[in-house]
Amino acid sequence: MTLPVTVTFMLADWIIKGIADGTLERVGGVIREVGSKHIVTWLREQGSPTGNQLEELGRSMLLTQGILQVTSAVSILNLGVSVIGFAVIAQRLKELEQRLQQAQKLLNHINRKIDLSFYANFRAAIELATNAFTMTKIENRRSSALQAINRFLEAEHIYTEFADIEIEQKSQIADEYLLTLSLAYLAEAHCYLELEEHDTALRRFQEGAIVIRSRIQKYVKLLLTSNPAIYLQPEFRGKIDLRRLTRIYQWLDPTLDENAVFDRQRMNLFMLAKDPNKWVESIPAAIWDSKVDWVGKAIWDDPKPQIYARLPKTLEVVESMIETNRRFEAYQTEIQAISQLGISFHDWLKLTPCTEVKPEGAKLMYIIPSKPLVAN
């Protein structure tokens, strides 16, 4: 069977030109037409990079394909759903659990406990799903997979509630629960993909995207603070510019351009210069919590230097959350492609260049449809 796609290790010149002149854009793991939003390429990592490897991948894309913008902040999700199986989900879950364990040490100062017991249940569900798809009998495989799906559904409800509570409290661990929630939806959808239930997987991704995006939006607005102009103060020259802040605002509202974003900050810049202490008094605990971060400090000390030092990292968190959300939403296009091309999920996983030799150091593979895919 000849598939209407080209699989290659080299990014086509016309795609490079399109990104350079602004007619194409990268959103998550896809490259699409800016106007029509039609998909022209899927990006797929070679292997399943984790941790520092993902950061290295992002930097490599910036250096070798200068036109492919990837934020320096690492997304917890891979570029494609096809390379984030249960083993990768389990690894990401472990990383999040470890981060919460570290946060617990700080929260001990205010006698606040984090309930990590549900992570054990989530891990057990992943193991159940993994075992399910090693079974040879179809009926046993499906039965075990459905049991795992029920546990993933439970995890979705639990971590939606946790995320809502932490966002409401403006806490420093809200992002960990949002990311865990993304993994729960991904694990559930992956079970349906393994069962070749493409329509159900797509529906669950679409439903999950609504739940996750609405909460990430609240979290992003929280981290932008009551006065986002704080990110444009002189000491961040060379680190944070208006273009970078604009990309964040465009995720919230695609109609905005740099001029519109600057206009929003005109009065903010004035107010910040007039009374910087007013901003400090309104800063959310997600960035700085005096009960946790000011332990052992004299009450007359100025906290602003410590707070300001955190802002570049805070903006990276914002970019990372947005990138994670974009990748999650882009997964839907892969499932649509599988259905439109009429192939199985497992055949999609096996796609590779037929005759092309993989260049040394190549970290990405490009799947290019014969004609742009209309994304729903």
Short mmCIF file of C-alpha atoms in Angstrom, two decimals:
data_model
loop_
_atom_site.label_atom_id
_atom_site.label_comp_id
_atom_site.label_asym_id
_atom_site.label_seq_id
_atom_site.Cartn_x
_atom_site.Cartn_y
_atom_site.Cartn_z
CA MET A 1 0.00 0.00 0.00
CA THR A 2 1.42 3.38 -0.99
CA LEU A 3 0.61 6.09 1.53
CA PRO A 4 0.09 9.71 0.42
CA VAL A 5 2.84 10.96 2.74
CA THR A 6 6.56 11.62 2.44
CA VAL A 7 8.69 10.63 5.40
CA THR A 8 12.10 12.28 5.57
CA PHE A 9 14.91 13.37 7.87
CA MET A 10 15.36 16.64 5.96
CA LEU A 11 13.05 19.62 6.23
CA ALA A 12 11.90 20.59 2.72
CA ASP A 13 13.08 23.93 1.32
CA TRP A 14 9.52 25.11 0.70
CA ILE A 15 8.68 24.53 4.36
CA ILE A 16 11.78 26.40 5.49
CA LYS A 17 10.82 29.27 3.18
CA GLY A 18 7.22 29.25 4.44
CA ILE A 19 8.26 29.50 8.08
CA ALA A 20 10.79 32.21 7.24
CA ASP A 21 8.24 34.39 5.40
CA GLY A 22 5.49 33.78 7.96
CA THR A 23 3.07 31.78 5.81
CA LEU A 24 3.77 28.66 7.89
CA GLU A 25 4.11 28.25 11.65
CA ARG A 26 5.06 25.55 14.13
CA VAL A 27 2.37 24.78 16.71
CA GLY A 28 3.29 21.96 19.03
CA GLY A 29 4.36 19.01 16.93
CA VAL A 30 2.97 20.24 13.62
CA ILE A 31 3.79 22.83 10.98
CA ARG A 32 0.69 24.42 9.53
CA GLU A 33 -0.46 27.18 7.20
CA VAL A 34 -0.99 30.40 9.17
CA GLY A 35 -4.21 31.41 7.40
CA SER A 36 -6.08 28.14 6.80
CA LYS A 37 -4.48 26.21 9.72
CA HIS A 38 -4.04 23.23 7.37
CA ILE A 39 -1.32 20.81 8.48
CA VAL A 40 1.67 20.47 6.13
CA THR A 41 4.09 18.51 8.35
CA TRP A 42 4.21 16.46 11.53
CA LEU A 43 7.40 16.50 13.59
CA ARG A 44 8.51 13.28 15.23
CA GLU A 45 11.45 12.86 17.57
CA GLN A 46 13.80 9.98 16.95
CA GLY A 47 13.54 7.82 20.03
CA SER A 48 11.85 9.00 23.22
CA PRO A 49 13.96 11.82 24.67
CA THR A 50 13.40 12.74 28.29
CA GLY A 51 14.65 15.38 30.70
CA ASN A 52 17.83 17.06 29.49
CA GLN A 53 17.50 15.31 26.11
CA LEU A 54 14.29 17.23 25.40
CA GLU A 55 16.00 20.50 26.28
CA GLU A 56 18.90 19.55 24.01
CA LEU A 57 16.42 18.73 21.24
CA GLY A 58 14.82 22.15 21.53
CA ARG A 59 18.17 23.90 21.35
CA SER A 60 19.22 21.74 18.41
CA MET A 61 16.09 22.77 16.50
CA LEU A 62 16.92 26.39 17.16
CA LEU A 63 20.51 26.02 16.01
CA THR A 64 20.16 23.75 12.98
CA GLN A 65 16.75 24.86 11.76
CA GLY A 66 16.84 28.48 12.89
CA ILE A 67 13.38 29.06 11.51
CA LEU A 68 11.78 26.48 13.84
CA GLN A 69 11.04 28.31 17.06
CA VAL A 70 11.04 26.10 20.13
CA THR A 71 10.95 27.72 23.56
CA SER A 72 13.96 27.08 25.75
CA ALA A 73 11.64 25.92 28.50
CA VAL A 74 11.09 22.19 28.23
CA SER A 75 7.62 20.80 27.58
CA ILE A 76 6.66 17.69 29.52
CA LEU A 77 5.12 16.23 26.35
CA ASN A 78 6.87 15.02 23.22
CA LEU A 79 6.21 16.60 19.83
CA GLY A 80 4.09 13.67 18.66
CA VAL A 81 1.62 11.32 20.31
CA SER A 82 3.33 8.48 18.44
CA VAL A 83 6.48 8.76 20.59
CA ILE A 84 4.94 9.23 24.02
CA GLY A 85 3.87 5.74 25.01
CA PHE A 86 3.21 4.36 28.47
CA ALA A 87 6.91 4.12 29.38
CA VAL A 88 7.42 7.82 28.65
CA ILE A 89 4.23 8.76 30.52
CA ALA A 90 5.47 6.77 33.53
CA GLN A 91 8.81 8.59 33.44
CA ARG A 92 7.12 12.00 33.24
CA LEU A 93 4.82 11.03 36.12
CA LYS A 94 7.82 10.06 38.23
CA GLU A 95 9.45 13.44 37.53
CA LEU A 96 6.30 15.30 38.59
CA GLU A 97 5.99 13.25 41.77
CA GLN A 98 9.62 14.03 42.65
CA ARG A 99 9.01 17.73 42.09
CA LEU A 100 6.03 17.63 44.45
CA GLN A 101 8.13 15.81 47.04
CA GLN A 102 10.64 18.66 46.84
CA ALA A 103 7.81 21.19 47.19
CA GLN A 104 6.59 19.35 50.27
CA LYS A 105 9.84 20.22 52.07
CA LEU A 106 9.10 23.91 51.61
CA LEU A 107 5.42 23.61 52.45
CA ASN A 108 6.32 21.96 55.74
CA HIS A 109 7.08 25.48 56.98
CA ILE A 110 3.37 26.27 56.90
CA ASN A 111 2.23 22.80 57.99
CA ARG A 112 0.68 22.05 54.62
CA LYS A 113 0.63 18.47 53.34
CA ILE A 114 0.49 17.29 49.73
CA ASP A 115 -1.46 14.10 49.10
CA LEU A 116 0.82 12.00 46.88
CA SER A 117 -1.10 8.74 47.35
CA PHE A 118 -2.98 9.17 44.08
CA TYR A 119 0.28 9.04 42.13
CA ALA A 120 0.69 5.41 43.21
CA ASN A 121 -2.77 4.67 41.78
CA PHE A 122 -1.86 6.43 38.55
CA ARG A 123 1.37 4.43 38.26
CA ALA A 124 -0.57 1.21 38.85
CA ALA A 125 -2.95 2.15 36.03
CA ILE A 126 -0.02 2.67 33.67
CA GLU A 127 1.41 -0.73 34.59
CA LEU A 128 -2.01 -2.30 33.99
CA ALA A 129 -2.22 -0.67 30.55
CA THR A 130 1.32 -1.71 29.69
CA ASN A 131 0.61 -5.32 30.61
CA ALA A 132 -2.69 -5.26 28.74
CA PHE A 133 -1.04 -4.63 25.40
CA THR A 134 1.47 -7.44 25.83
CA MET A 135 -1.35 -10.02 26.03
CA THR A 136 -1.87 -12.28 23.05
CA LYS A 137 -5.59 -12.94 23.48
CA ILE A 138 -7.65 -10.06 22.11
CA GLU A 139 -10.43 -10.41 24.69
CA ASN A 140 -7.93 -10.32 27.60
CA ARG A 141 -6.13 -7.33 26.10
CA ARG A 142 -9.33 -5.35 25.69
CA SER A 143 -10.65 -6.23 29.15
CA SER A 144 -7.43 -5.14 30.88
CA ALA A 145 -7.20 -1.99 28.75
CA LEU A 146 -10.72 -0.99 29.74
CA GLN A 147 -9.83 -1.48 33.40
CA ALA A 148 -6.85 0.82 32.92
CA ILE A 149 -9.04 3.39 31.15
CA ASN A 150 -11.40 3.46 34.14
CA ARG A 151 -8.45 4.25 36.40
CA PHE A 152 -7.26 6.99 34.07
CA LEU A 153 -10.76 8.48 34.13
CA GLU A 154 -10.60 8.50 37.92
CA ALA A 155 -7.20 10.23 37.76
CA GLU A 156 -8.63 12.89 35.44
CA HIS A 157 -11.37 13.75 37.93
CA ILE A 158 -8.94 13.80 40.86
CA TYR A 159 -6.30 15.98 39.22
CA THR A 160 -8.87 18.35 37.73
CA GLU A 161 -10.10 19.00 41.26
CA PHE A 162 -6.54 19.33 42.61
CA ALA A 163 -5.59 21.75 39.83
CA ASP A 164 -8.70 23.88 40.44
CA ILE A 165 -7.97 24.08 44.16
CA GLU A 166 -4.33 25.06 43.66
CA ILE A 167 -5.14 27.67 41.00
CA GLU A 168 -7.77 29.17 43.30
CA GLN A 169 -5.17 29.33 46.08
CA LYS A 170 -2.62 30.76 43.60
CA SER A 171 -0.17 28.16 44.84
CA GLN A 172 3.28 27.12 43.63
CA ILE A 173 2.22 23.57 42.80
CA ALA A 174 -0.72 24.26 40.49
CA ASP A 175 1.40 23.58 37.41
CA GLU A 176 2.40 20.11 38.66
CA TYR A 177 -1.25 19.08 38.86
CA LEU A 178 -2.05 20.60 35.47
CA LEU A 179 0.75 18.58 33.92
CA THR A 180 -0.36 15.42 35.71
CA LEU A 181 -3.87 16.01 34.39
CA SER A 182 -2.46 16.24 30.85
CA LEU A 183 -0.74 12.88 31.33
CA ALA A 184 -3.95 11.28 32.58
CA TYR A 185 -5.86 12.30 29.45
CA LEU A 186 -2.94 11.24 27.28
CA ALA A 187 -2.73 7.80 28.91
CA GLU A 188 -6.46 7.23 28.44
CA ALA A 189 -6.37 8.29 24.78
CA HIS A 190 -3.31 6.14 24.16
CA CYS A 191 -5.23 3.09 25.35
CA TYR A 192 -7.92 3.79 22.76
CA LEU A 193 -5.27 4.23 20.08
CA GLU A 194 -3.72 0.87 20.98
CA LEU A 195 -7.21 -0.62 20.62
CA GLU A 196 -7.48 1.15 17.21
CA GLU A 197 -10.49 3.10 18.52
CA HIS A 198 -9.44 6.27 16.70
CA ASP A 199 -12.73 8.14 16.97
CA THR A 200 -12.94 7.66 20.73
CA ALA A 201 -9.30 8.66 21.18
CA LEU A 202 -9.89 11.82 19.15
CA ARG A 203 -13.02 12.68 21.14
CA ARG A 204 -11.18 12.26 24.45
CA PHE A 205 -8.31 14.46 23.23
CA GLN A 206 -10.81 17.13 22.20
CA GLU A 207 -12.63 16.97 25.53
CA GLY A 208 -9.37 16.98 27.44
CA ALA A 209 -8.08 19.95 25.45
CA ILE A 210 -11.03 22.06 26.61
CA VAL A 211 -10.52 21.10 30.25
CA ILE A 212 -6.76 21.62 30.20
CA ARG A 213 -6.59 24.81 28.14
CA SER A 214 -9.13 26.66 30.28
CA ARG A 215 -7.08 25.95 33.39
CA ILE A 216 -3.72 26.71 31.82
CA GLN A 217 -5.16 30.04 30.68
CA LYS A 218 -6.05 30.88 34.27
CA TYR A 219 -2.59 29.84 35.42
CA VAL A 220 -0.83 31.87 32.72
CA LYS A 221 -2.84 34.98 33.60
CA LEU A 222 -1.98 34.37 37.25
CA LEU A 223 1.76 34.27 36.50
CA LEU A 224 1.55 37.39 34.33
CA THR A 225 0.57 39.08 37.63
CA SER A 226 -1.52 42.18 38.19
CA ASN A 227 1.07 44.17 36.22
CA PRO A 228 2.67 42.18 33.36
CA ALA A 229 4.92 45.16 32.58
CA ILE A 230 7.13 43.86 35.38
CA TYR A 231 8.61 41.46 32.82
CA LEU A 232 9.79 44.41 30.71
CA GLN A 233 11.78 46.19 33.40
CA PRO A 234 15.34 47.28 32.44
CA GLU A 235 17.20 44.59 34.38
CA PHE A 236 15.73 41.93 32.06
CA ARG A 237 17.19 43.53 28.94
CA GLY A 238 18.66 40.76 26.79
CA LYS A 239 16.58 38.12 28.59
CA ILE A 240 12.96 39.16 28.06
CA ASP A 241 11.77 41.38 25.22
CA LEU A 242 8.39 42.59 23.96
CA ARG A 243 8.34 39.96 21.21
CA ARG A 244 8.58 37.18 23.78
CA LEU A 245 5.78 38.65 25.89
CA THR A 246 3.69 39.14 22.74
CA ARG A 247 3.88 35.42 21.88
CA ILE A 248 2.35 34.64 25.27
CA TYR A 249 -0.45 37.15 24.76
CA GLN A 250 -1.09 35.81 21.26
CA TRP A 251 -1.70 32.37 22.74
CA LEU A 252 -4.38 33.97 24.93
CA ASP A 253 -5.72 36.12 22.07
CA PRO A 254 -4.42 35.44 18.51
CA THR A 255 -5.71 38.83 17.29
CA LEU A 256 -3.08 40.75 19.27
CA ASP A 257 0.15 42.04 17.76
CA GLU A 258 3.18 43.71 19.37
CA ASN A 259 1.62 47.18 19.16
CA ALA A 260 -1.54 46.00 20.91
CA VAL A 261 0.47 44.30 23.66
CA PHE A 262 2.61 47.41 24.15
CA ASP A 263 -0.47 49.61 24.35
CA ARG A 264 -1.77 47.36 27.12
CA GLN A 265 1.46 47.93 29.05
CA ARG A 266 1.80 51.71 28.64
CA MET A 267 -0.04 52.62 31.83
CA ASN A 268 1.31 49.52 33.58
CA LEU A 269 4.89 50.71 33.03
CA PHE A 270 3.98 54.11 34.45
CA MET A 271 2.25 52.64 37.50
CA LEU A 272 5.12 50.26 38.13
CA ALA A 273 7.68 53.07 38.12
CA LYS A 274 5.44 55.21 40.33
CA ASP A 275 4.82 52.59 43.04
CA PRO A 276 6.69 49.26 42.70
CA ASN A 277 5.68 48.21 46.21
CA LYS A 278 2.02 48.06 45.18
CA TRP A 279 2.86 45.29 42.69
CA VAL A 280 4.81 43.38 45.34
CA GLU A 281 1.83 43.45 47.66
CA SER A 282 -0.37 41.86 44.97
CA ILE A 283 2.09 39.21 43.75
CA PRO A 284 0.54 35.70 43.73
CA ALA A 285 1.94 32.97 45.95
CA ALA A 286 2.61 30.98 42.77
CA ILE A 287 5.63 33.26 42.26
CA TRP A 288 6.52 34.27 45.80
CA ASP A 289 4.92 33.32 49.10
CA SER A 290 6.15 35.23 52.11
CA LYS A 291 5.05 32.42 54.44
CA VAL A 292 7.30 29.98 52.59
CA ASP A 293 9.95 32.02 50.81
CA TRP A 294 10.68 34.62 53.46
CA VAL A 295 11.33 32.25 56.37
CA GLY A 296 14.23 33.48 58.49
CA LYS A 297 14.34 36.93 56.87
CA ALA A 298 13.95 40.17 58.79
CA ILE A 299 10.59 41.88 58.29
CA TRP A 300 12.31 45.12 57.29
CA ASP A 301 14.36 43.53 54.50
CA ASP A 302 13.33 44.39 50.92
CA PRO A 303 11.98 41.25 49.17
CA LYS A 304 11.95 42.83 45.69
CA PRO A 305 15.44 41.66 44.61
CA GLN A 306 14.57 38.05 45.45
CA ILE A 307 11.19 38.33 43.75
CA TYR A 308 12.62 39.95 40.60
CA ALA A 309 15.27 37.22 40.38
CA ARG A 310 12.48 34.67 40.01
CA LEU A 311 10.68 36.36 37.13
CA PRO A 312 12.79 35.08 34.19
CA LYS A 313 12.25 31.52 35.41
CA THR A 314 8.55 32.24 35.94
CA LEU A 315 8.21 33.33 32.33
CA GLU A 316 9.89 30.09 31.24
CA VAL A 317 7.23 28.20 33.22
CA VAL A 318 4.55 30.15 31.35
CA GLU A 319 6.14 29.30 27.99
CA SER A 320 6.54 25.67 28.97
CA MET A 321 2.88 25.35 29.98
CA ILE A 322 1.77 26.95 26.70
CA GLU A 323 4.06 24.66 24.70
CA THR A 324 2.72 21.61 26.56
CA ASN A 325 -0.84 22.68 25.79
CA ARG A 326 -0.04 23.23 22.11
CA ARG A 327 1.53 19.79 21.83
CA PHE A 328 -1.46 18.19 23.52
CA GLU A 329 -3.86 19.92 21.13
CA ALA A 330 -1.67 19.03 18.13
CA TYR A 331 -1.96 15.33 18.96
CA GLN A 332 -5.47 15.47 17.57
CA THR A 333 -4.15 16.08 14.06
CA GLU A 334 -2.16 12.85 14.15
CA ILE A 335 -5.29 10.87 14.93
CA GLN A 336 -7.18 12.68 12.18
CA ALA A 337 -4.36 11.81 9.79
CA ILE A 338 -4.50 8.14 10.71
CA SER A 339 -8.24 8.09 9.96
CA GLN A 340 -7.96 10.12 6.75
CA LEU A 341 -5.08 8.01 5.46
CA GLY A 342 -6.89 4.82 6.35
CA ILE A 343 -4.00 3.19 8.22
CA SER A 344 -3.72 1.69 11.68
CA PHE A 345 -2.10 3.39 14.65
CA HIS A 346 0.61 0.74 14.68
CA ASP A 347 1.41 1.33 11.01
CA TRP A 348 1.60 5.05 11.71
CA LEU A 349 4.16 4.30 14.42
CA LYS A 350 6.27 2.38 11.91
CA LEU A 351 6.54 5.22 9.38
CA THR A 352 10.14 5.86 8.41
CA PRO A 353 12.04 6.99 5.30
CA CYS A 354 12.18 4.09 2.83
CA THR A 355 15.56 4.75 1.22
CA GLU A 356 16.93 7.82 2.96
CA VAL A 357 19.87 7.24 5.28
CA LYS A 358 19.49 8.91 8.64
CA PRO A 359 22.03 11.74 8.94
CA GLU A 360 24.32 11.58 11.95
CA GLY A 361 22.86 13.54 14.83
CA ALA A 362 19.40 13.84 13.29
CA LYS A 363 16.88 14.23 16.10
CA LEU A 364 13.73 14.82 14.06
CA MET A 365 11.77 13.08 11.33
CA TYR A 366 9.22 14.91 9.16
CA ILE A 367 5.97 13.39 7.91
CA ILE A 368 4.64 15.44 4.99
CA PRO A 369 1.20 14.70 3.49
CA SER A 370 0.85 14.89 -0.31
CA LYS A 371 -1.62 17.73 0.26
CA PRO A 372 -2.28 19.79 3.39
CA LEU A 373 -4.50 18.09 5.95
CA VAL A 374 -7.64 19.93 6.96
CA ALA A 375 -7.65 19.93 10.75
CA ASN A 376 -11.03 19.97 12.47
#
